[in-house]
XYZ file of C-alpha atoms in Angstrom:
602
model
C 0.000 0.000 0.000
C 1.418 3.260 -0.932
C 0.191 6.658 0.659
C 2.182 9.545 -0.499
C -0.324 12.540 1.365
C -2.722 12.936 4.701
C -5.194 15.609 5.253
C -6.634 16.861 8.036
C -9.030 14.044 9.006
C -6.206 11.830 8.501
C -3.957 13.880 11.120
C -6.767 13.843 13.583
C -7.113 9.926 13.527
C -3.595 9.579 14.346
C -3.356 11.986 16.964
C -6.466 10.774 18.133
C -5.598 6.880 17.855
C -1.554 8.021 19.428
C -3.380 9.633 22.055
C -5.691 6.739 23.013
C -2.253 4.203 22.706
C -0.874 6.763 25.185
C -3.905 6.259 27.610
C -3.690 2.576 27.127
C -0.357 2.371 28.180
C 0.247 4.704 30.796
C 0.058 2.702 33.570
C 3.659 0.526 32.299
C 5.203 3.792 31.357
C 4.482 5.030 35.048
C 6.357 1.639 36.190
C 9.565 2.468 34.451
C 9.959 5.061 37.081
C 13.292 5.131 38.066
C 13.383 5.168 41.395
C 10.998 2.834 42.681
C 8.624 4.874 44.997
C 4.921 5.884 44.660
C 4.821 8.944 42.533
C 6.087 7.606 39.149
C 3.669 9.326 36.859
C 5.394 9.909 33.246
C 2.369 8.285 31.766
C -0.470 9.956 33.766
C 1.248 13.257 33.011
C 1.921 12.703 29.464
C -1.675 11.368 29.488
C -3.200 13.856 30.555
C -1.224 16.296 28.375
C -2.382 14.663 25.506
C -5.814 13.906 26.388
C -6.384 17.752 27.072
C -5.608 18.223 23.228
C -7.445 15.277 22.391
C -10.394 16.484 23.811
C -10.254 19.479 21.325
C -9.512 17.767 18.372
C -11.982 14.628 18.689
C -15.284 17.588 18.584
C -14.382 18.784 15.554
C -16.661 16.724 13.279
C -14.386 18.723 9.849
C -11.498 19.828 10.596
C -9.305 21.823 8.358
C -5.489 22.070 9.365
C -5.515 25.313 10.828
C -8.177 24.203 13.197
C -6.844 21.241 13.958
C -3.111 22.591 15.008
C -4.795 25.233 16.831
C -6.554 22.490 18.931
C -3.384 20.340 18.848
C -0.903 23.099 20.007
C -2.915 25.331 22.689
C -4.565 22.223 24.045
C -1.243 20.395 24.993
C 0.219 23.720 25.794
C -2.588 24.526 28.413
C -3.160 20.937 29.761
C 0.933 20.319 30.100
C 1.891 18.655 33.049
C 5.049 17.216 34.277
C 8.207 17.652 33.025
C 7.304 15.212 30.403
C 4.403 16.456 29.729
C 5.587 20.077 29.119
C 8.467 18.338 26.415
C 5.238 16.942 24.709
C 3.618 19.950 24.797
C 6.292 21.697 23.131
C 6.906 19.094 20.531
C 3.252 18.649 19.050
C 3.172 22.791 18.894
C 6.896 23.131 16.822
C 5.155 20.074 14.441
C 2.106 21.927 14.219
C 3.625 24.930 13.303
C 4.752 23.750 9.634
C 1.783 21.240 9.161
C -0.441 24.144 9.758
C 0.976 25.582 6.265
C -0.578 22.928 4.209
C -3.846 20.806 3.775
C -1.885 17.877 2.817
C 0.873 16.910 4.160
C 3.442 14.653 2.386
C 6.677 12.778 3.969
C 8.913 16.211 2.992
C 6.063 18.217 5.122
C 6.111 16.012 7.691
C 10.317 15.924 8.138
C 10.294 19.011 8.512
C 7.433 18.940 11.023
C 9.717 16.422 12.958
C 12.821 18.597 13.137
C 10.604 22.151 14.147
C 9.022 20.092 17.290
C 12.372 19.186 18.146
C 13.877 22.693 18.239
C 10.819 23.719 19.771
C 10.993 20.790 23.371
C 15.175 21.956 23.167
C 14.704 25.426 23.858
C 12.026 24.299 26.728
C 15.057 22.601 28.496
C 17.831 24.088 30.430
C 20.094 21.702 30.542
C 18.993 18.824 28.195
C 20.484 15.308 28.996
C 21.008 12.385 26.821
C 18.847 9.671 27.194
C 15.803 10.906 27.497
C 12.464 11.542 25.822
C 14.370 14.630 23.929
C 16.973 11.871 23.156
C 14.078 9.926 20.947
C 12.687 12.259 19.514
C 15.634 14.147 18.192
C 16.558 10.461 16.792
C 13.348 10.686 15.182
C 13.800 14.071 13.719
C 17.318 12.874 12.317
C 15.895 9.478 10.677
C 12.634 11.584 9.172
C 15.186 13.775 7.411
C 16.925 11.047 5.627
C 14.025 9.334 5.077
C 12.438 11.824 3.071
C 15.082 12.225 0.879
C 14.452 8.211 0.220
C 11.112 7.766 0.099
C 7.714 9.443 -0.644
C 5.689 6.558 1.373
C 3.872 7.670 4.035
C 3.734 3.987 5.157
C 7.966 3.475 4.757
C 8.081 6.983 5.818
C 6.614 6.451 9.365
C 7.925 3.310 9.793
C 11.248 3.539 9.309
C 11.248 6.714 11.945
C 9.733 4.981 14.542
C 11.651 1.458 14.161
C 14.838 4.020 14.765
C 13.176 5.412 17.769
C 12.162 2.538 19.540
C 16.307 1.334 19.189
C 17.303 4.674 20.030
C 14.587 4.002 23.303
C 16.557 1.036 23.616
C 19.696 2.782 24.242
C 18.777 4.855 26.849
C 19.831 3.276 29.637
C 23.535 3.064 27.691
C 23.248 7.273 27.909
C 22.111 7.402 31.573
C 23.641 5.459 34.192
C 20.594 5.919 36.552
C 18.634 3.903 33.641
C 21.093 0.942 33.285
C 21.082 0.849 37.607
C 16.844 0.511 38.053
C 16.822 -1.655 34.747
C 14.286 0.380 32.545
C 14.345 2.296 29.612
C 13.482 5.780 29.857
C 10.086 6.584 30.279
C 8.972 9.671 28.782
C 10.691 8.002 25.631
C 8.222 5.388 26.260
C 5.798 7.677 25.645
C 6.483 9.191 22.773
C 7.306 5.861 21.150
C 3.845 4.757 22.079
C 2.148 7.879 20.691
C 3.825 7.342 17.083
C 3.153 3.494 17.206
C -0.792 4.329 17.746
C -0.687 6.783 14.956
C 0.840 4.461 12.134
C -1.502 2.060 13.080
C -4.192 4.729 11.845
C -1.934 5.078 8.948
C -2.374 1.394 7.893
C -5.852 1.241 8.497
C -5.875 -0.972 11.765
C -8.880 -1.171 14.490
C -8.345 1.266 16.841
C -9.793 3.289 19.373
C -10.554 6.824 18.268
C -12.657 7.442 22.002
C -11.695 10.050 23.830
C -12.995 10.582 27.516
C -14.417 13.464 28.786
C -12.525 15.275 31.057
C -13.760 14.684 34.559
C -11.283 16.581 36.452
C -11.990 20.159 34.654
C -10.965 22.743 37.583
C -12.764 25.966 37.428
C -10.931 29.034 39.295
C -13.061 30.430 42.164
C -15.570 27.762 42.636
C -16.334 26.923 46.644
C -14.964 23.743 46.771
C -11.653 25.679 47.060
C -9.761 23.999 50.219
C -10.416 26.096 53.018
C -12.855 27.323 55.574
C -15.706 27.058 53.845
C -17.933 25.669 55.907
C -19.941 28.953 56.480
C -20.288 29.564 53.034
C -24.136 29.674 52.081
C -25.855 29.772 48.360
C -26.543 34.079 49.358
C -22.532 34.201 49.680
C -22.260 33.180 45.863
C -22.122 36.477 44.154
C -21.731 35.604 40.674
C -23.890 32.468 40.407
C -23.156 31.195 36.963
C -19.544 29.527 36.174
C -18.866 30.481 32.487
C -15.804 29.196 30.114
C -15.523 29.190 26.205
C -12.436 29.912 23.737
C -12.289 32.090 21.376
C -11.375 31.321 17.786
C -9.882 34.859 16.486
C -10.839 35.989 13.462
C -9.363 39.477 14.068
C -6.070 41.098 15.973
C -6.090 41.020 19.511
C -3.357 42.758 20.804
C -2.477 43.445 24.465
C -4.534 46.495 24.393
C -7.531 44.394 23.103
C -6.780 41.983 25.894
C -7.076 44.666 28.982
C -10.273 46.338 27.513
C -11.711 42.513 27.157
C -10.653 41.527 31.058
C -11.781 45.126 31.800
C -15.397 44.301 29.969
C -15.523 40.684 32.107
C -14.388 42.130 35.411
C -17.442 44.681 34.964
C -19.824 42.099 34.836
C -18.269 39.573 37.564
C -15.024 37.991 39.269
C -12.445 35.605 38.681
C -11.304 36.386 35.620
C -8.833 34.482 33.465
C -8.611 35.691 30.012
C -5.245 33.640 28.530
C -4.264 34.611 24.848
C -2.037 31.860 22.746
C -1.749 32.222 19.036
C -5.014 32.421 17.768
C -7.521 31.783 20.250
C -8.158 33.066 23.482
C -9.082 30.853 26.416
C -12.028 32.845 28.650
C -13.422 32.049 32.500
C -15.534 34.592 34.043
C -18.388 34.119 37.038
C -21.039 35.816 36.305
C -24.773 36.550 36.618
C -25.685 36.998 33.011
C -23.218 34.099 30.976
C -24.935 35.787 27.709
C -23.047 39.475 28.237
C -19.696 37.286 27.851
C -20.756 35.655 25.277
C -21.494 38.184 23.315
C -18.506 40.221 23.569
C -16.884 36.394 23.188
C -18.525 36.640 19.945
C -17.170 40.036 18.912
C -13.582 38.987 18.905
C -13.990 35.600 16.554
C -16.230 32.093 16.668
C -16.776 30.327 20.023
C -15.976 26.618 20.980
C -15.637 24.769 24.453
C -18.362 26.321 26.024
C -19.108 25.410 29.679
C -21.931 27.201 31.909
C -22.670 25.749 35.397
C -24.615 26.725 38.022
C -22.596 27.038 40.973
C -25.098 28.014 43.775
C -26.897 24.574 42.687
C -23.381 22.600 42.998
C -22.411 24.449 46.034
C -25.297 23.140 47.823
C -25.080 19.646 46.458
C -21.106 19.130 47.160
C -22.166 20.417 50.530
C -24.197 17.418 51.358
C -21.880 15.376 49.192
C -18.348 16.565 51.259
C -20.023 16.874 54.745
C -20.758 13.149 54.401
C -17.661 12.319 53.605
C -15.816 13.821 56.461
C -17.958 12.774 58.509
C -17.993 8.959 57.670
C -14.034 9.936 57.751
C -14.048 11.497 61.226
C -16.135 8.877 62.651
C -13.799 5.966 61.412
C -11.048 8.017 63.329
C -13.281 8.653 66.275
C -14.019 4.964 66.628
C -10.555 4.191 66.601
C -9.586 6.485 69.464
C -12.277 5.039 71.181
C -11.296 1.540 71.024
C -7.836 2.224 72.351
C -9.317 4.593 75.179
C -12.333 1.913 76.274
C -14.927 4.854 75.340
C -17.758 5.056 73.052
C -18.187 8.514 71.270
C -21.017 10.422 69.635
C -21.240 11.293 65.964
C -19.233 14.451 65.543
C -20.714 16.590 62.653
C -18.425 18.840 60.109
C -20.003 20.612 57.664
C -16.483 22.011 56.023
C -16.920 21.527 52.308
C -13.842 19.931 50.084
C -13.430 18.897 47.084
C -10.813 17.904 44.672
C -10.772 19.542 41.464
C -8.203 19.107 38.189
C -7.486 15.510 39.178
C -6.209 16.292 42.629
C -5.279 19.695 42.154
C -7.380 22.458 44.581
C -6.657 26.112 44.796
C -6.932 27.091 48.729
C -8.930 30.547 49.379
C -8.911 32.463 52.750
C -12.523 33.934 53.294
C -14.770 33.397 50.698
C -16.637 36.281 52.046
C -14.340 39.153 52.412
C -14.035 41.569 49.208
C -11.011 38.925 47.804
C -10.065 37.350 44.655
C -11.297 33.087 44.072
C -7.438 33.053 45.565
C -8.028 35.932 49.019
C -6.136 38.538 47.110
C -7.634 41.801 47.362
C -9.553 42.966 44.264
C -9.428 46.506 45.159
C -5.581 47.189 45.512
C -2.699 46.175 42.900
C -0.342 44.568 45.679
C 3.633 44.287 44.746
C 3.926 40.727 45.417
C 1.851 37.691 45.436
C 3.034 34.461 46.239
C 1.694 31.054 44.761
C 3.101 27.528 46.024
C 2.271 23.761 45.334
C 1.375 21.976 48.307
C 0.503 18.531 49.508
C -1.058 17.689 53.091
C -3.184 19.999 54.647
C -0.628 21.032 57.030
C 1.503 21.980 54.687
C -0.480 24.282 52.979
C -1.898 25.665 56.097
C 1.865 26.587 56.824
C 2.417 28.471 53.646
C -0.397 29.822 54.006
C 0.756 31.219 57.559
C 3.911 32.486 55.558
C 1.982 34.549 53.395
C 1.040 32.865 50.421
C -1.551 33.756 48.172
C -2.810 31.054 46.341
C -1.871 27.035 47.423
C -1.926 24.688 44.624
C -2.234 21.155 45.740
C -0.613 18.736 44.122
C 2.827 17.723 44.020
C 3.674 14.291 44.118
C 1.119 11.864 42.502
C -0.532 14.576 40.583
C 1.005 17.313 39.525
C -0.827 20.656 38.639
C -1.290 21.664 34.855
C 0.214 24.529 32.971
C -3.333 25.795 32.898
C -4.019 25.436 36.810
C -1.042 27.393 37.245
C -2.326 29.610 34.935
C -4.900 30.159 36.507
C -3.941 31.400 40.180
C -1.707 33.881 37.877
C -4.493 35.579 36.878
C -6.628 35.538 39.236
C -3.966 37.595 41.533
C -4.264 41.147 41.886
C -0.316 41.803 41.625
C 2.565 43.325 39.614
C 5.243 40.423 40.991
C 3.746 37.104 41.238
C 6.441 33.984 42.777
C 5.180 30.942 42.310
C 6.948 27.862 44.213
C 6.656 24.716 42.598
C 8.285 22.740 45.344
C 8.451 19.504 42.932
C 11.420 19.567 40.173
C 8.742 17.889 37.958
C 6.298 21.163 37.849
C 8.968 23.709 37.094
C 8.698 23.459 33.705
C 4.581 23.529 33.861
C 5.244 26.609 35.907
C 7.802 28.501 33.383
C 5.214 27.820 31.266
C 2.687 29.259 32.202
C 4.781 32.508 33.356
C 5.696 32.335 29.454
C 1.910 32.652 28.687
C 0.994 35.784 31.065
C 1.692 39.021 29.883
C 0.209 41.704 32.137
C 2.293 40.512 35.071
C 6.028 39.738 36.186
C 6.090 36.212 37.009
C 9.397 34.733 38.684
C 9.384 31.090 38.695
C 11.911 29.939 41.908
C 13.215 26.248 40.930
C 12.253 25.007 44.404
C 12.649 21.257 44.247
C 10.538 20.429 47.268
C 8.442 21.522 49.955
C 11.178 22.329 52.717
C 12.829 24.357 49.441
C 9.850 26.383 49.114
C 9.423 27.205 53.093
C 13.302 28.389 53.047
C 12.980 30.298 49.934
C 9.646 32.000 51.363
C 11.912 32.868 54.848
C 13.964 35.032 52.550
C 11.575 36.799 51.575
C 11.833 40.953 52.056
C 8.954 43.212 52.039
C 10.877 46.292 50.492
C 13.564 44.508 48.255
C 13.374 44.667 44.853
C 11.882 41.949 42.389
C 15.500 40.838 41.653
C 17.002 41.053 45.167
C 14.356 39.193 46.613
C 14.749 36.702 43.316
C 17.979 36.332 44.404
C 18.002 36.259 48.345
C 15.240 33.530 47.794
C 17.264 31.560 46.291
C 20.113 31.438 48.595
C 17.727 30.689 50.873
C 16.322 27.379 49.613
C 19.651 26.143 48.420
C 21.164 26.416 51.445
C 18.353 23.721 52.928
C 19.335 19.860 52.622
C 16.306 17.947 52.310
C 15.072 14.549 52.648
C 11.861 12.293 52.554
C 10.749 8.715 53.563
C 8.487 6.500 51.586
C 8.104 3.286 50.459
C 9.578 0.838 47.594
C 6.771 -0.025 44.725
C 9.182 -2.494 43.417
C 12.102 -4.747 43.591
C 15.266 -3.003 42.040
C 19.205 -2.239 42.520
C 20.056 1.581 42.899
C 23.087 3.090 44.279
C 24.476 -0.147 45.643
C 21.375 -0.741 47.694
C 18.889 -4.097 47.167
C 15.953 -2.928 47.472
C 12.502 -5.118 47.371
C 8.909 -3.788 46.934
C 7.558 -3.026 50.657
C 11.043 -1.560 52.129
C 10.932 2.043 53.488
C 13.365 4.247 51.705
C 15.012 7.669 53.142
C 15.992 9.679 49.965
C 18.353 12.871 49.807
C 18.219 15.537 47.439
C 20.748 13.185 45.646
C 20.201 9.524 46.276
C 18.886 6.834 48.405
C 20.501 7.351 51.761
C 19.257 4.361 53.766
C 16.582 1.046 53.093
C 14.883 -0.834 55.939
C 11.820 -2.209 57.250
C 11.172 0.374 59.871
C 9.864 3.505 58.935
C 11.237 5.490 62.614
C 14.579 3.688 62.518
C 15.162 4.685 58.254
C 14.186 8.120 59.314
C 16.709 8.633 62.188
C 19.329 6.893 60.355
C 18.746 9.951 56.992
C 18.869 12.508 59.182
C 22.155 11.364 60.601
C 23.172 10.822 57.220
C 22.360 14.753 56.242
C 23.153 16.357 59.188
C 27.360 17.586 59.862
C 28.971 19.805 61.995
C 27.245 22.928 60.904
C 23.791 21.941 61.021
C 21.710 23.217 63.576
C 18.243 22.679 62.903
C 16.075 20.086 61.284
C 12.597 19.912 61.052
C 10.298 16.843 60.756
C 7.157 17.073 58.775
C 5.322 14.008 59.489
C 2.553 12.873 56.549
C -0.836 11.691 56.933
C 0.170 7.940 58.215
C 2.335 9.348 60.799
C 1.684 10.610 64.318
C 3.109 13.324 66.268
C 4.531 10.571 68.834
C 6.855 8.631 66.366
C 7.717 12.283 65.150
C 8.609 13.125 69.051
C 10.613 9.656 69.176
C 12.408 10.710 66.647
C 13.205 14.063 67.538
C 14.067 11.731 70.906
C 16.904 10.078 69.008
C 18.429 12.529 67.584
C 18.937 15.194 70.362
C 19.793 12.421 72.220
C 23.131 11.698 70.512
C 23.285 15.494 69.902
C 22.263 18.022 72.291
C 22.915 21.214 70.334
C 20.589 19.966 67.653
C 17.180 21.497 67.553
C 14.410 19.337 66.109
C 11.315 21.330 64.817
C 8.066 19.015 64.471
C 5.434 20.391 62.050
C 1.784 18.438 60.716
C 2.476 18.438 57.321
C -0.506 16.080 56.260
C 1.029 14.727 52.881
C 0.217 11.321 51.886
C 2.416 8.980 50.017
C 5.193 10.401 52.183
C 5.531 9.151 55.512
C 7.981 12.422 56.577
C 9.865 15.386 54.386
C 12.869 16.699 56.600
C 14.708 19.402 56.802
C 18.167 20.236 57.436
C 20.025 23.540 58.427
């Protein structure tokens, strides 16, 4: 079979059916983890990068190229998450930017689509590394360039490229040691590997899935099931009852002064704003009392698409019922535990604190719904210098950076980390000319550089914090009256002077760093390696802490997760004062699951 062109339709089965391979797969990807604990998620976040595009591209029923990259490009670019996830972001918007010049594209098209995404993930990177998903698809780029100079088959086109990709995949743990060690290849590779595979089998005509699920996880910015106090909120507190979202297909210039008189326009008619311009469309969120106003001046600017209006005094009252049950079949389980040990029986104890998880596990924390703040407590009424935005996991945690002054708490982190477009999102929503955010997890930096790339009518300053103890430091160097840069700068002095550490547990046999490690053993990692293995999660945490601490150190600080106690954390604090009575052990509720305790050192 020989096909020398593909049009649009034909790109949007392939992204479609790569997509859907992705989803199929993403599970095994996550496995190939290196290091063996809980939080591998290459897959999910690659996943879920795609899928966000996906979503886009499967509802339109005739797509013409332009279209179709649009969908492609700012989907994946707003739904990136992940390191990986961000890469893939960046490569489907360089290859959309030279298929979008053609309605049919032929194997020459196509090379050069391959070598543009390339460039495009590179520049994403700081310091790129061989071995790795950039690794592949590079190899990729290189073999589609000398294949088109052979061929004009689609079909030898496409497979010759990805037969050179999966043995460049192969080779990946030849290019990074830390590969070779766990026994795996390297995982965002994986991915992309699995996303062309699903494609040429569109190309030849094979069964396969073109479904694409609806996203379930959707977070909108203000609504009440913000983490918080909430509790008191009633259906009268809602303001702006109706939750509105659509995009914008330009058909017209919108420049930045376009873009203030359009936020102006929403902010006249309600709150939480987020108007985000990319290319060609414009991606709109506004609560409101009259959805149709924003339509219509939607409509003035270009077509509509995405459109979402929900009701959010009826939801509010229903996740009410919903949440309150929950914690309180929660808080009973606990109660009835206490009890046991203590010989008592106890009475029902009734919260009616609403929470809820939005954006697959990601929640945006508010501080009185019902003072004159932003969906994120920052004042409306007064431009503020600084603003501060931080991932968090464990409601300790984010209660503390909270207490430190943060503005708007992302929860994520580990497990599930927040999208470009959540982060987006508390951007925008804060009244402020300098806006930090903290990403506290080295795999949401890029998401967050991202989305500081995207906003224009503010200075965002991505810090590179690597973990939560990171982000507390940096947020200690903090000063009121410094400038942007000094405080840039004395923020990160701050954090890097912090060693770090966290216990959790192995998913899997493997052999790292000299260690044997089996599926079930409790792990203390460094910022650098696996420190310690055992069997007993208070002796493995002593034992890292001894490990990090020297000479200098003076303090550490034990935040203990939500399967630990305050007691083990005081045993340990026992230990370790014991055999040094200078040292000063700080014990803190951080909350976080997965993670029985993140330390500190300093």
């Amino acid at each position: 079979m020989v096909i020398k062109t593909i049009d649009a339709a034909a790109v949007q089965r392939c992204f479609l059916a790569g997509a859907s391979a992705l989803d199929a797969k993403k599970e095994m990807i996550n496995d190939l983890n290196v290091f063996p604990v809980p939080d591998g998620d290459t897959g999910t976040n690659m996943t879920m990068t795609i899928m966000a595009a996906a979503r886009e591209a499967a509802a339109m029923e005739e797509p013409d190229m332009k279209q179709l990259c649009k969908a492609i490009s700012g989907g994946s670019l707003r739904g990136a998450r992940g390191n990986s996830g961000v890469i893939l972001s960046q490569l489907l918007r360089g290859f959309t930017k030279e298929i979008v010049k053609v309605e049919k594209a032929d194997v020459s098209v196509l090379a050069a689509a391959f070598d543009r995404a390339v460039e495009s993930a590179y520049k994403a990177v700081m310091k790129p590394k061989e071995g790795t998903i950039l690794t592949v698809a590079r190899a990729g780029a290189e073999k589609a360039m000398e294949q088109a100079e052979r061929t004009d088959n689609l079909l030898e086109f496409m497979n010759a490229v990805i037969l050179h990709m999966r043995d460049v995949l192969d080779q990946t743990p030849e290019m990074l040691p830390v590969l070779k060690q766990a026994g795996v290849v390297d995982s965002g590779g994986e991915g992309l590997v699995t996303i062309m595979e699903g494609a040429y089998d569109a190309i030849l005509g094979k069964e396969v899935s073109y479904e694409i699920e609806p996203d379930k996880t959707r977070m909108a910015v203000g609504e009440l099931e913000r983490r918080g106090d909430t509790g008191a909120v009633t259906e009268a507190d809602i303001k702006f009852g109706y939750c509105t979202e659509f995009i914008v297909m330009l058909d017209k210039d919108f420049s930045h002064d376009e873009e203030r008189k359009f936020k102006s326009y929403l902010e006249s008619i309600g709150d939480s704003i987020v108007c985000v311009a990319d290319d060609d469309i414009v991606k709109i969120h506004v609560h409101t009392n009259d959805p149709g106003l924003a339509i219509q001046k939607g409509l003035s600017y270009g077509s509509l698409t995405s459109m979402k209006i929900d009701n959010m005094r009826e939801e509010h009252n229903e996740r009410v019922i919903r949440v309150s049950d929950r914690k309180e079949a929660a808080q009973r389980e606990e109660e009835e535990k206490a009890a046991e040990r203590r010989g008592a029986v106890l009475e029902p104890i009734r919260y009616e604190t609403a929470v809820e998880s939005t954006s697959a596990g990601t929640t945006a924390m508010v501080a009185d719904p019902t003072k004159n703040t932003d969906s994120y407590g920052g004042d409306k009424t007064q431009k503020k210098k600084y603003a501060f935005i931080s991932v968090s996991v464990g409601e300790g945690l984010s209660r503390i950076f909270t207490d430190l002054g943060v503005d708007a708490v992302i929860e994520g982190g580990q497990t599930m980390n927040p999208s470009t477009q959540d982060i987006l999102h508390a951007v925008e929503s804060l009244n402020a000319e300098n806006v930090f955010v903290l990403p506290n997890n080295s795999n949401i930096i890029l998401a967050a550089e991202q989305a500081g790339e995207l906003t224009k009518d503010k200075n965002v300053i991505v810090l590179p914090t690597k973990n939560i103890p990171q982000g507390i430091a940096a947020l200690l160097g903090y000063v009121e009256e410094a400038s942007p840069e000094d405080n840039t700068d004395a923020m990160k002095e701050a954090f890097a002077a912090v060693k770090s550490g966290q216990v959790t547990y192995a998913v899997r046999d493997t052999t790292l760093d000299g260690k044997e490690i089996k599926a079930g053993d409790i792990m203390g990692l460094s910022d650098k390696t696996i420190e310690t293995v055992g069997t007993d999660i208070t002796a493995v945490t002593i034992d890292l802490v001894r490990k990090m601490i020297d000479e200098d150190s003076e303090l550490v600080t034990i935040y203990y997760g939500e399967e630990g106690t305050e007691e083990e954390a005081e045993k340990i604090a026992a230990a370790l004062t014991e055999s040094d009575a200078e040292l000063e052990v700080d014990i803190q509720h951080g909350g976080q699951p997965v993670y029985y305790y993140f330390v500190s050192v300093e």
